[in-house]
mmCIF file with all atom_site columns, C-alpha atoms in Angstrom:
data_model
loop_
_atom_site.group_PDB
_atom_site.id
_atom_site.type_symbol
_atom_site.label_atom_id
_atom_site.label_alt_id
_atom_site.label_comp_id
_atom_site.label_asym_id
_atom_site.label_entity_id
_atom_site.label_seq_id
_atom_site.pdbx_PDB_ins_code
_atom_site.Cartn_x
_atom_site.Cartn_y
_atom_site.Cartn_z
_atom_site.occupancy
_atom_site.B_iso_or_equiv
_atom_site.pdbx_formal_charge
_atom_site.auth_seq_id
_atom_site.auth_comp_id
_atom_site.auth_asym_id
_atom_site.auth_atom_id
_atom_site.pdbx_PDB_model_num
ATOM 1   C CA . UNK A 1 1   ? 3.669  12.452  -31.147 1.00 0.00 ? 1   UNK A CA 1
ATOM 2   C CA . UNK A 1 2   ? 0.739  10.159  -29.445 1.00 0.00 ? 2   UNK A CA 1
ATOM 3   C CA . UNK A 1 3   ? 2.049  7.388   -31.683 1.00 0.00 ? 3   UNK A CA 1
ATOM 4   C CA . UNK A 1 4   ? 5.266  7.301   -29.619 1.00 0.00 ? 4   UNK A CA 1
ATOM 5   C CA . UNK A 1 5   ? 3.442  7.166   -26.064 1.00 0.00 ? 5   UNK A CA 1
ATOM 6   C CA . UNK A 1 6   ? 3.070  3.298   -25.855 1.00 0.00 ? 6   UNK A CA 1
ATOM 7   C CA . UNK A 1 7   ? 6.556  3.193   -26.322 1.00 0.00 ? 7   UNK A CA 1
ATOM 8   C CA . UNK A 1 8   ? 8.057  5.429   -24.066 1.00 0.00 ? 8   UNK A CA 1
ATOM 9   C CA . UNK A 1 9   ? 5.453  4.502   -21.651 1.00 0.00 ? 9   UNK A CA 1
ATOM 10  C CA . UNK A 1 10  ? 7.265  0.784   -22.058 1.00 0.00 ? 10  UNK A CA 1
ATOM 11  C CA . UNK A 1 11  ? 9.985  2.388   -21.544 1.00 0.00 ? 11  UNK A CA 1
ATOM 12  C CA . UNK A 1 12  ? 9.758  4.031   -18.617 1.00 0.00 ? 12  UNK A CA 1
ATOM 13  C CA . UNK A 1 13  ? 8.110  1.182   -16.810 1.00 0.00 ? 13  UNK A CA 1
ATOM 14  C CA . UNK A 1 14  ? 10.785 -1.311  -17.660 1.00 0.00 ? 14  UNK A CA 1
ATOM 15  C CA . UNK A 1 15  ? 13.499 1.375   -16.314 1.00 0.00 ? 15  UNK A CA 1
ATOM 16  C CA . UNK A 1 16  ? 11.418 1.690   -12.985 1.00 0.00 ? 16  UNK A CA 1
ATOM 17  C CA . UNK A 1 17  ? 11.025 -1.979  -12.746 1.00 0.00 ? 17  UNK A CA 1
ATOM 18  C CA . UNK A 1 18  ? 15.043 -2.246  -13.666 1.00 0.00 ? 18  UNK A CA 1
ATOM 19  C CA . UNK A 1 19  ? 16.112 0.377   -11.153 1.00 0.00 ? 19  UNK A CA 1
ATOM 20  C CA . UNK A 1 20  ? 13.352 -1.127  -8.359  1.00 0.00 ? 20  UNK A CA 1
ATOM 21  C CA . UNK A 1 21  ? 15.417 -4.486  -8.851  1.00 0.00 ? 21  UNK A CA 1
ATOM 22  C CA . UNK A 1 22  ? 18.968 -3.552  -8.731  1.00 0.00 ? 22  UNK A CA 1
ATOM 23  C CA . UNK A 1 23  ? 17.393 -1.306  -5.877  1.00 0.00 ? 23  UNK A CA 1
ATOM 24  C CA . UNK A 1 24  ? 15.940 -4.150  -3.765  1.00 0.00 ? 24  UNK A CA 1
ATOM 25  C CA . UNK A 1 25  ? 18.293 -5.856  -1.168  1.00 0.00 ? 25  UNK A CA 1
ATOM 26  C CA . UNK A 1 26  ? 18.653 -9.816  -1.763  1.00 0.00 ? 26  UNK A CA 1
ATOM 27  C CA . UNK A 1 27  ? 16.464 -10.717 0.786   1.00 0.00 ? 27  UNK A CA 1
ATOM 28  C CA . UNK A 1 28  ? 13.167 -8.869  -0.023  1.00 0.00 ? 28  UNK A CA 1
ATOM 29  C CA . UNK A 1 29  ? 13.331 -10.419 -3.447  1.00 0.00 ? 29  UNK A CA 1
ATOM 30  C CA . UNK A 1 30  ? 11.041 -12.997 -3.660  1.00 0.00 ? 30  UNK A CA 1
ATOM 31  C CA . UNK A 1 31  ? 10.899 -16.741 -6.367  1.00 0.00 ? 31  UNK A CA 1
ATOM 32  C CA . UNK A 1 32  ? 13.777 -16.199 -8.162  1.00 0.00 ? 32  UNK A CA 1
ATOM 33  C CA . UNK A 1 33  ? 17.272 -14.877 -7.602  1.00 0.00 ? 33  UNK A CA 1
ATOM 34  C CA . UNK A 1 34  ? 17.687 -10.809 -8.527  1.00 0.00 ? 34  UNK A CA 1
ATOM 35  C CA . UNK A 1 35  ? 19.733 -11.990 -11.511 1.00 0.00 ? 35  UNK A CA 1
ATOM 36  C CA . UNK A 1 36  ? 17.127 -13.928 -13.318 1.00 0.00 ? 36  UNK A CA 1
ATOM 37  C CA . UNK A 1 37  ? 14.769 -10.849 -11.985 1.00 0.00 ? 37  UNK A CA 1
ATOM 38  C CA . UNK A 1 38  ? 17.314 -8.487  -13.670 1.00 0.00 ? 38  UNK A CA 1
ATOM 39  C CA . UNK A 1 39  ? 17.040 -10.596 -17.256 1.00 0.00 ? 39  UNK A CA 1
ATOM 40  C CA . UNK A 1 40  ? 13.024 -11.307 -17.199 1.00 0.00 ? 40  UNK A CA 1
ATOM 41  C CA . UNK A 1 41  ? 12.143 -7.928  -16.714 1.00 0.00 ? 41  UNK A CA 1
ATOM 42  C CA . UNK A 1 42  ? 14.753 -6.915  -19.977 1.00 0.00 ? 42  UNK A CA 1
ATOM 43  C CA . UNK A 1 43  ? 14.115 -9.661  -21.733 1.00 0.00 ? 43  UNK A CA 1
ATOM 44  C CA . UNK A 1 44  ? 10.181 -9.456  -21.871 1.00 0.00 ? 44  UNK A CA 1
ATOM 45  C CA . UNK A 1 45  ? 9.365  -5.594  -22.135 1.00 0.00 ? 45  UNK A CA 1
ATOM 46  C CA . UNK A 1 46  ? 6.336  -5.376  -21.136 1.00 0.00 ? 46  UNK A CA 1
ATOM 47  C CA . UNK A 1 47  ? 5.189  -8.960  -18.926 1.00 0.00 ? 47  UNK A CA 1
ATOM 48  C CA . UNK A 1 48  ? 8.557  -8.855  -17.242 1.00 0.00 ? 48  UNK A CA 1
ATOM 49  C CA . UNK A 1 49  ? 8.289  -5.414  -15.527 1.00 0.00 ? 49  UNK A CA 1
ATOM 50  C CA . UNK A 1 50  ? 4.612  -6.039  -14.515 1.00 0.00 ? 50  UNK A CA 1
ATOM 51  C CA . UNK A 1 51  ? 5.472  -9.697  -13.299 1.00 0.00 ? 51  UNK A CA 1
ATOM 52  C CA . UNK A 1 52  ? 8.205  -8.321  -10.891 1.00 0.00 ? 52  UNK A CA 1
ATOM 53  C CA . UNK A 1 53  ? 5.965  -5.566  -9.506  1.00 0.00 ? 53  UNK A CA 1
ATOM 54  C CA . UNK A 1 54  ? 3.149  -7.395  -8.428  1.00 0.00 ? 54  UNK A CA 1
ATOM 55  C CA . UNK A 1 55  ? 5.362  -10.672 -7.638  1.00 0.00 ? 55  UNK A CA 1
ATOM 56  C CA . UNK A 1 56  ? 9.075  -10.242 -7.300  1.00 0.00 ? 56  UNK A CA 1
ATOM 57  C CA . UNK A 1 57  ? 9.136  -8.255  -4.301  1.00 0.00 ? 57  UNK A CA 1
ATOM 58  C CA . UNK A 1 58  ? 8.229  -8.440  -0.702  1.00 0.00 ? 58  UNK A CA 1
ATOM 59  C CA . UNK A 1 59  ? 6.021  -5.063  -0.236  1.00 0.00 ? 59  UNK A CA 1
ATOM 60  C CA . UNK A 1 60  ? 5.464  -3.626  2.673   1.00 0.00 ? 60  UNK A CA 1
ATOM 61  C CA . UNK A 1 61  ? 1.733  -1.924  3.452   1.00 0.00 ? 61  UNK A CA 1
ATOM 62  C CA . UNK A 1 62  ? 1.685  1.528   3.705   1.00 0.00 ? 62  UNK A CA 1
ATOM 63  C CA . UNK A 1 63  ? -0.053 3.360   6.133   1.00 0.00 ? 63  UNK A CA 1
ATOM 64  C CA . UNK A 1 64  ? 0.379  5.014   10.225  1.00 0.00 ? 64  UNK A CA 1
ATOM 65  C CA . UNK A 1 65  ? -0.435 2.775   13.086  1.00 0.00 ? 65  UNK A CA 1
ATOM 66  C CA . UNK A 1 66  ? 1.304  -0.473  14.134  1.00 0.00 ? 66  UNK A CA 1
ATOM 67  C CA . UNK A 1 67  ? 1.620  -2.868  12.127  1.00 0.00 ? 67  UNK A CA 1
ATOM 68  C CA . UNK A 1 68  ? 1.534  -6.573  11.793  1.00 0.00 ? 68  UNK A CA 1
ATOM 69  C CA . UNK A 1 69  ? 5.289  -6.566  12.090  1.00 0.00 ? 69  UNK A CA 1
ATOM 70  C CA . UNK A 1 70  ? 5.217  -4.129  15.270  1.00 0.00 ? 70  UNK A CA 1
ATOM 71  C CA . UNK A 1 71  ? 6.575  -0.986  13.408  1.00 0.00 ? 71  UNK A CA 1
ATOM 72  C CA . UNK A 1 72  ? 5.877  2.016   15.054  1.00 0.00 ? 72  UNK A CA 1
ATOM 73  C CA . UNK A 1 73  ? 3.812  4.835   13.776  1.00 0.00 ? 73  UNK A CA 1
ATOM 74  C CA . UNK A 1 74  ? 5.536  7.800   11.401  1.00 0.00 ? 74  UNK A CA 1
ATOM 75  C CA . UNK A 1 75  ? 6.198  10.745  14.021  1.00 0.00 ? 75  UNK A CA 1
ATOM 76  C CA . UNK A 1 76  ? 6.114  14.358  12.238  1.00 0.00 ? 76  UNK A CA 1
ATOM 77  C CA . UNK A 1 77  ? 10.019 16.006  12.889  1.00 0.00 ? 77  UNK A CA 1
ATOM 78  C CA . UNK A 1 78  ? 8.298  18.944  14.845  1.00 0.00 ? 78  UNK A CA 1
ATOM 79  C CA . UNK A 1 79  ? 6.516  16.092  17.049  1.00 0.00 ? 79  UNK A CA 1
ATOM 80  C CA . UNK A 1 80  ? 9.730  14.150  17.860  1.00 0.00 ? 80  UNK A CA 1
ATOM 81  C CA . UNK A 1 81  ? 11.833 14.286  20.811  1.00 0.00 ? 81  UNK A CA 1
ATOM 82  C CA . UNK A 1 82  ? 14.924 13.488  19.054  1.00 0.00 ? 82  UNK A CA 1
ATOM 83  C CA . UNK A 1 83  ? 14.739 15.864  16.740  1.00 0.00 ? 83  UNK A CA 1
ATOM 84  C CA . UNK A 1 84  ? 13.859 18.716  18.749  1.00 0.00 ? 84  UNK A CA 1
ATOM 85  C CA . UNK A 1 85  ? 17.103 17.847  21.304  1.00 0.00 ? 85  UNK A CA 1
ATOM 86  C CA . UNK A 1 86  ? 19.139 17.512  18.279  1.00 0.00 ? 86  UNK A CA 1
ATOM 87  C CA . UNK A 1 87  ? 17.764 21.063  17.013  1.00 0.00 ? 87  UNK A CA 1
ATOM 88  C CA . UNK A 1 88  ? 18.352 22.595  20.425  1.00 0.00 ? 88  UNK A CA 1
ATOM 89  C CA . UNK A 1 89  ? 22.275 20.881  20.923  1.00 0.00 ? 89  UNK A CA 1
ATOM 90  C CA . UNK A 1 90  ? 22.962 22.420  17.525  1.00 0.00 ? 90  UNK A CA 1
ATOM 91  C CA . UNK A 1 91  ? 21.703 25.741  18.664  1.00 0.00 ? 91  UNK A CA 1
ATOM 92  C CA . UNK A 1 92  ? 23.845 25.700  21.753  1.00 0.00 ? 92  UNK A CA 1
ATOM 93  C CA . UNK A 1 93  ? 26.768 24.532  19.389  1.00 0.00 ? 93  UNK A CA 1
ATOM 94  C CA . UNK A 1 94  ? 26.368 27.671  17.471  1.00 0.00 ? 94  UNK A CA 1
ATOM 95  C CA . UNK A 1 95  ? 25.829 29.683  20.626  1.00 0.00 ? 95  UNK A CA 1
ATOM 96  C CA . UNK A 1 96  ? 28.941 28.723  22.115  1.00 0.00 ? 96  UNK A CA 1
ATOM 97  C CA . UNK A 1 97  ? 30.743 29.323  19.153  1.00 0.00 ? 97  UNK A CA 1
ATOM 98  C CA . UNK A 1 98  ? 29.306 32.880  18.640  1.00 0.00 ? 98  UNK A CA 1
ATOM 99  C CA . UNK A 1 99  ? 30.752 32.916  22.020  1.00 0.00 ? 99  UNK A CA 1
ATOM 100 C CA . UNK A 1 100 ? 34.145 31.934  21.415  1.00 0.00 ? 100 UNK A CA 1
ATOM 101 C CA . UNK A 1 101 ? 34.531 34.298  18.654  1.00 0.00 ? 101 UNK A CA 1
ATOM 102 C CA . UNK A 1 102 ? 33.314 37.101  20.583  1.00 0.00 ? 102 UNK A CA 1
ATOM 103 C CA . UNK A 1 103 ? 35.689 36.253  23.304  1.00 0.00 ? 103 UNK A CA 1
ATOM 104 C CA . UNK A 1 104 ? 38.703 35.998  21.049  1.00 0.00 ? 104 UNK A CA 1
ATOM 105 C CA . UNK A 1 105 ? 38.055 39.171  19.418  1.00 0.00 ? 105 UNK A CA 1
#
């Protein structure tokens, strides 16, 4: 069975690196067009899916804080304003239509 690792581990990575291409809107690809992405990483197993992880692709740092394109920082759902109005309109939604059905009973 450990004889078979290497391959499937080939496998799998080529798959990611497929997937992660088709994935990957036009412009974040970077070099070459997606299509000639799409054929290196099939045609060479095991270069092509390495090449386009560490090259084809603009990545993005991750990590809070801003950032050197002015991204704002990750807010957790039970720290953000929006989410807490939208909880609290869906929870007078519901009310109202406990309500109603109360009413029309």
């Amino acid at each position: 069975m450990l004889r078979y690792l290497p391959f499937l581990l080939i496998i799998a990575l080529t798959i990611y690196a497929f997937i992660d291409c088709l994935n990957t809107p036009e412009e974040e690809v970077k070099h070459l067009p997606k299509a000639m992405w799409v054929l290196i990483i099939l045609l060479f197993s095991i270069v092509g899916p390495v090449v386009w992880l560490f090259a084809g692709k603009k990545r993005v740092a991750s990590g809070g804080g801003l950032g050197p394109r002015g991204r704002s920082q990750w807010v957790a759902p039970d720290d953000n304003p929006e989410f807490l109005k939208s909880l609290r309109e869906e929870q007078e939604n519901k009310d109202r239509d406990k309500d109603k059905d109360k009413d029309s009973d």
